[in-house]
C-alpha positions as a Python dict, from the first residue, in 0.01 Angstrom:
ca = {
    (1, 'V'): (0, 0, 0),
    (2, 'V'): (-334, -123, 125),
    (3, 'K'): (-501, 97, 389),
    (4, 'Y'): (-795, 8, 607),
    (5, 'V'): (-1056, 259, 630),
    (6, 'N'): (-1310, 280, 916),
    (7, 'G'): (-1645, 450, 900),
    (8, 'T'): (-1894, 512, 1187),
    (9, 'W'): (-2226, 682, 1192),
    (10, 'N'): (-2554, 691, 1381),
    (11, 'N'): (-2902, 607, 1248),
    (12, 'E'): (-3243, 581, 1380),
    (13, 'R'): (-3394, 333, 1145),
    (14, 'D'): (-3499, 115, 1451),
    (15, 'G'): (-3667, 408, 1623),
    (16, 'N'): (-3371, 503, 1845),
    (17, 'W'): (-3030, 635, 1743),
    (18, 'R'): (-2783, 346, 1712),
    (19, 'I'): (-2415, 336, 1619),
    (20, 'Y'): (-2314, 159, 1308),
    (21, 'W'): (-1963, 65, 1174),
    (22, 'M'): (-1817, -55, 848),
    (23, 'I'): (-1459, -121, 730),
    (24, 'S'): (-1287, -98, 391),
    (25, 'K'): (-980, -318, 335),
    (26, 'D'): (-890, -180, -15),
    (27, 'N'): (-859, 199, 35),
    (28, 'G'): (-1237, 258, 21),
    (29, 'F'): (-1338, 70, -282),
    (30, 'T'): (-1552, -180, -115),
    (31, 'W'): (-1706, -197, 229),
    (32, 'E'): (-1813, -465, 475),
    (33, 'N'): (-1919, -528, 829),
    (34, 'G'): (-1596, -690, 955),
    (35, 'L'): (-1739, -1035, 911),
    (36, 'G'): (-1715, -1042, 524),
    (37, 'T'): (-2074, -927, 451),
    (38, 'P'): (-2053, -648, 187),
    (39, 'N'): (-2229, -322, 211),
    (40, 'V'): (-2392, -384, 560),
    (41, 'G'): (-2316, -185, 864),
    (42, 'R'): (-2222, -355, 1193),
    (43, 'K'): (-2476, -237, 1477),
    (44, 'L'): (-2263, -159, 1796),
    (45, 'T'): (-2525, -27, 2018),
    (46, 'D'): (-2869, -189, 2077),
    (47, 'D'): (-3051, -56, 2377),
    (48, 'S'): (-3334, 170, 2460),
    (49, 'N'): (-3122, 483, 2475),
    (50, 'D'): (-3018, 711, 2206),
    (51, 'A'): (-2633, 690, 2105),
    (52, 'I'): (-2516, 1026, 1980),
    (53, 'D'): (-2205, 1233, 1945),
    (54, 'L'): (-1978, 954, 1848),
    (55, 'T'): (-1599, 969, 1789),
    (56, 'I'): (-1348, 713, 1671),
    (57, 'G'): (-977, 664, 1686),
    (58, 'V'): (-773, 393, 1510),
    (59, 'H'): (-423, 248, 1549),
    (60, 'E'): (-329, -50, 1338),
    (61, 'S'): (-599, -320, 1408),
    (62, 'N'): (-727, -152, 1720),
    (63, 'I'): (-1046, 58, 1673),
    (64, 'H'): (-1183, 272, 1956),
    (65, 'I'): (-1522, 448, 1969),
    (66, 'V'): (-1677, 673, 2219),
    (67, 'W'): (-2033, 808, 2232),
    (68, 'S'): (-2275, 989, 2448),
    (69, 'D'): (-2555, 776, 2568),
    (70, 'M'): (-2882, 975, 2608),
    (71, 'S'): (-3131, 818, 2866),
    (72, 'W'): (-3472, 923, 3008),
    (73, 'P'): (-3587, 1064, 3243),
    (74, 'G'): (-3368, 1370, 3246),
    (75, 'P'): (-3232, 1340, 2997),
    (76, 'E'): (-2902, 1211, 3121),
    (77, 'Y'): (-2582, 1191, 2906),
    (78, 'N'): (-2327, 927, 2982),
    (79, 'L'): (-2003, 848, 2788),
    (80, 'Y'): (-1946, 497, 2683),
    (81, 'Y'): (-1644, 335, 2523),
    (82, 'R'): (-1613, 27, 2303),
    (83, 'N'): (-1318, -120, 2112),
    (84, 'S'): (-1193, -395, 1876),
    (85, 'T'): (-841, -526, 1869),
    (86, 'D'): (-875, -732, 1542),
    (87, 'N'): (-1011, -484, 1272),
    (88, 'G'): (-1367, -515, 1390),
    (89, 'V'): (-1412, -894, 1371),
    (90, 'N'): (-1483, -896, 1758),
    (91, 'W'): (-1599, -616, 1977),
    (92, 'N'): (-1560, -586, 2350),
    (93, 'A'): (-1846, -493, 2577),
    (94, 'P'): (-1921, -128, 2626),
    (95, 'I'): (-1748, 41, 2934),
    (96, 'H'): (-1895, 327, 3110),
    (97, 'L'): (-1664, 624, 3129),
    (98, 'T'): (-1827, 916, 3290),
    (99, 'G'): (-2172, 1097, 3324),
    (100, 'P'): (-2442, 1196, 3360),
    (101, 'Y'): (-2381, 1546, 3200),
    (102, 'S'): (-2122, 1454, 2945),
    (103, 'T'): (-2157, 1525, 2567),
    (104, 'Y'): (-1950, 1591, 2259),
    (105, 'P'): (-1658, 1350, 2319),
    (106, 'N'): (-1344, 1362, 2102),
    (107, 'I'): (-1083, 1089, 2114),
    (108, 'N'): (-714, 1076, 1995),
    (109, 'V'): (-510, 750, 1967),
    (110, 'V'): (-139, 728, 1988),
    (111, 'D'): (-31, 360, 2003),
    (112, 'Q'): (-183, 223, 2330),
    (113, 'N'): (-236, 562, 2470),
    (114, 'L'): (-609, 710, 2444),
    (115, 'Y'): (-681, 1070, 2512),
    (116, 'L'): (-1048, 1178, 2549),
    (117, 'V'): (-1199, 1523, 2598),
    (118, 'W'): (-1563, 1630, 2630),
    (119, 'N'): (-1783, 1894, 2765),
    (120, 'D'): (-1952, 1846, 3095),
    (121, 'E'): (-2240, 2021, 3298),
    (122, 'R'): (-2169, 1856, 3640),
    (123, 'E'): (-2111, 2181, 3801),
    (124, 'D'): (-2468, 2312, 3785),
    (125, 'G'): (-2656, 2118, 3494),
    (126, 'T'): (-2639, 2410, 3255),
    (127, 'H'): (-2276, 2539, 3263),
    (128, 'E'): (-2034, 2342, 3039),
    (129, 'E'): (-1667, 2302, 3118),
    (130, 'I'): (-1398, 2092, 2928),
    (131, 'Y'): (-1280, 1774, 3087),
    (132, 'I'): (-1017, 1513, 2992),
    (133, 'K'): (-914, 1156, 3076),
    (134, 'N'): (-673, 907, 2927),
    (135, 'S'): (-580, 541, 2904),
    (136, 'T'): (-226, 407, 2872),
    (137, 'D'): (-320, 42, 2809),
    (138, 'G'): (-550, 57, 2490),
    (139, 'G'): (-869, 129, 2683),
    (140, 'I'): (-857, -145, 2957),
    (141, 'T'): (-832, 112, 3231),
    (142, 'W'): (-897, 489, 3237),
    (143, 'S'): (-764, 774, 3442),
    (144, 'V'): (-1001, 990, 3662),
    (145, 'D'): (-1169, 1297, 3505),
    (146, 'L'): (-959, 1614, 3498),
    (147, 'R'): (-1121, 1952, 3453),
    (148, 'L'): (-936, 2182, 3197),
    (149, 'T'): (-1154, 2498, 3208),
    (150, 'Y'): (-1254, 2722, 3493),
    (151, 'N'): (-1493, 2986, 3351),
    (152, 'L'): (-1769, 3120, 3574),
    (153, 'T'): (-1968, 3320, 3315),
    (154, 'T'): (-1900, 3141, 2982),
    (155, 'R'): (-1976, 2791, 2832),
    (156, 'S'): (-1715, 2558, 2688),
    (157, 'F'): (-1825, 2342, 2402),
    (158, 'H'): (-1713, 2095, 2125),
    (159, 'P'): (-1355, 2013, 2229),
    (160, 'K'): (-1101, 1863, 2001),
    (161, 'I'): (-785, 1694, 2097),
    (162, 'I'): (-454, 1580, 1926),
    (163, 'V'): (-145, 1458, 2080),
    (164, 'E'): (181, 1466, 1888),
    (165, 'N'): (551, 1450, 2011),
    (166, 'N'): (429, 1416, 2376),
    (167, 'T'): (235, 1740, 2355),
    (168, 'T'): (-128, 1768, 2413),
    (169, 'H'): (-326, 2025, 2216),
    (170, 'V'): (-699, 2106, 2291),
    (171, 'V'): (-918, 2353, 2114),
    (172, 'W'): (-1281, 2432, 2197),
    (173, 'D'): (-1577, 2675, 2127),
    (174, 'E'): (-1621, 2924, 2409),
    (175, 'T'): (-1968, 3105, 2427),
    (176, 'F'): (-2003, 3426, 2622),
    (177, 'P'): (-2325, 3583, 2773),
    (178, 'S'): (-2339, 3829, 2483),
    (179, 'T'): (-2369, 3512, 2257),
    (180, 'D'): (-2037, 3588, 2113),
    (181, 'R'): (-1837, 3280, 2033),
    (182, 'E'): (-1459, 3239, 2013),
    (183, 'I'): (-1206, 2960, 1961),
    (184, 'Y'): (-978, 2890, 2259),
    (185, 'Y'): (-666, 2671, 2271),
    (186, 'K'): (-467, 2502, 2550),
    (187, 'R'): (-128, 2331, 2518),
    (188, 'F'): (25, 2093, 2763),
    (189, 'P'): (400, 1983, 2745),
    (190, 'D'): (286, 1666, 2918),
    (191, 'F'): (-45, 1519, 3031),
    (192, 'P'): (-254, 1820, 3153),
    (193, 'D'): (-233, 1954, 3503),
    (194, 'A'): (-580, 2022, 3637),
    (195, 'T'): (-466, 2278, 3880),
    (196, 'P'): (-729, 2568, 3874),
    (197, 'P'): (-593, 2923, 3781),
    (198, 'S'): (-553, 3203, 4036),
    (199, 'H'): (-869, 3286, 4240),
    (200, 'S'): (-1035, 2959, 4140),
    (201, 'N'): (-1102, 2749, 4448),
    (202, 'E'): (-1372, 2521, 4561),
    (203, 'I'): (-1420, 2466, 4940),
    (204, 'P'): (-1684, 2220, 5060),
    (205, 'F'): (-1861, 2314, 5381),
    (206, 'P'): (-1902, 2061, 5656),
    (207, 'D'): (-2232, 1904, 5733),
    (208, 'S'): (-2293, 2092, 6056),
    (209, 'Y'): (-2355, 2414, 5854),
    (210, 'K'): (-2621, 2268, 5632),
    (211, 'D'): (-2914, 2195, 5866),
    (212, 'A'): (-2893, 2460, 6135),
    (213, 'P'): (-3172, 2709, 6081),
    (214, 'G'): (-3048, 3077, 6111),
    (215, 'T'): (-2686, 2994, 6056),
    (216, 'N'): (-2514, 3234, 5822),
    (217, 'I'): (-2225, 3146, 5591),
    (218, 'S'): (-1988, 3425, 5523),
    (219, 'V'): (-1661, 3460, 5326),
    (220, 'H'): (-1406, 3761, 5354),
    (221, 'V'): (-1189, 3781, 5044),
    (222, 'T'): (-883, 3992, 5130),
    (223, 'D'): (-714, 3996, 4791),
    (224, 'P'): (-938, 4211, 4561),
    (225, 'S'): (-746, 4156, 4235),
    (226, 'G'): (-972, 3980, 3990),
    (227, 'V'): (-1249, 3934, 4249),
    (228, 'N'): (-1596, 4089, 4247),
    (229, 'A'): (-1927, 4001, 4389),
    (230, 'S'): (-2018, 3785, 4078),
    (231, 'T'): (-1716, 3572, 4112),
    (232, 'I'): (-1782, 3451, 4468),
    (233, 'Q'): (-2055, 3194, 4450),
    (234, 'L'): (-2218, 2938, 4672),
    (235, 'W'): (-2367, 2615, 4526),
    (236, 'V'): (-2611, 2388, 4704),
    (237, 'N'): (-2675, 2063, 4528),
    (238, 'G'): (-2578, 2215, 4197),
    (239, 'S'): (-2794, 2529, 4232),
    (240, 'L'): (-2652, 2873, 4264),
    (241, 'V'): (-2761, 3056, 4584),
    (242, 'S'): (-2797, 3428, 4591),
    (243, 'H'): (-2594, 3631, 4841),
    (244, 'V'): (-2537, 3974, 5007),
    (245, 'S'): (-2207, 4125, 4936),
    (246, 'T'): (-2029, 4437, 5068),
    (247, 'P'): (-1723, 4577, 4894),
    (248, 'I'): (-1447, 4666, 5138),
    (249, 'T'): (-1108, 4846, 5093),
    (250, 'D'): (-929, 4509, 5078),
    (251, 'G'): (-1186, 4288, 4898),
    (252, 'Y'): (-1532, 4171, 4960),
    (253, 'N'): (-1746, 4044, 5243),
    (254, 'V'): (-2005, 3799, 5123),
    (255, 'S'): (-2272, 3620, 5332),
    (256, 'W'): (-2557, 3378, 5283),
    (257, 'A'): (-2848, 3314, 5524),
    (258, 'S'): (-2883, 2943, 5516),
    (259, 'G'): (-3202, 2865, 5699),
    (260, 'G'): (-3104, 2505, 5676),
    (261, 'F'): (-2977, 2388, 5343),
    (262, 'G'): (-3059, 2030, 5390),
    (263, 'P'): (-2858, 1724, 5307),
    (264, 'G'): (-2622, 1750, 5012),
    (265, 'I'): (-2326, 1934, 4882),
    (266, 'V'): (-2255, 2299, 4976),
    (267, 'T'): (-1960, 2441, 4807),
    (268, 'C'): (-1816, 2791, 4793),
    (269, 'R'): (-1637, 2873, 4463),
    (270, 'I'): (-1409, 3181, 4414),
}
């Protein structure tokens, strides 16, 4: 049985990291660029940005690759997707999937269903969480981003995904403040539900609170189980704001003196 083998890698021979691809049509004995030229890689990215963290998934003659595109200033990291439906003879134009804090994508392909996970720093620019999205039409359209992890003090890295028998399995590297690292796992009987666990909630504040000098924002948490001063946070435009907290018999009183936060997003997270 002749099996096609696909190989991808990134190389900075041109000054920036580019993605290259080759295919073997004889179980790995010989390799070519999809157009019949032997021992030559096909360049799939060719702009001024660096293409890193690539991942590949294959089903029959359909080849799917995703990578993190690093651009300056910043840097910013955006995920891009590109595919071929004829064993690499022709490639569709790259599609932007998400960003600009998205790295370490991993893709799994089941027929026309594509499943993608990655770690993302969109919450504050330094704190990674795991996200997932999927396509049910071979990469033509994609779902919205769904958040899988809700960890206030740890960082979630390097996710891997596999889908088998309609069950989604995701593992990742969880890094703790002590620098300890552990492997975590989530399983979903169907496509993942992104509902946060208990005591994880994000409440956007209206614009009227943001620019009024001297306006205080306060939160009274009446269920003390699993809640302490460090788990009640206020974020302004992606930055954590310090607060004054007072423990009470039935929970916590937490307040922030705004002084005028200015335009942007003000979110309380518990």
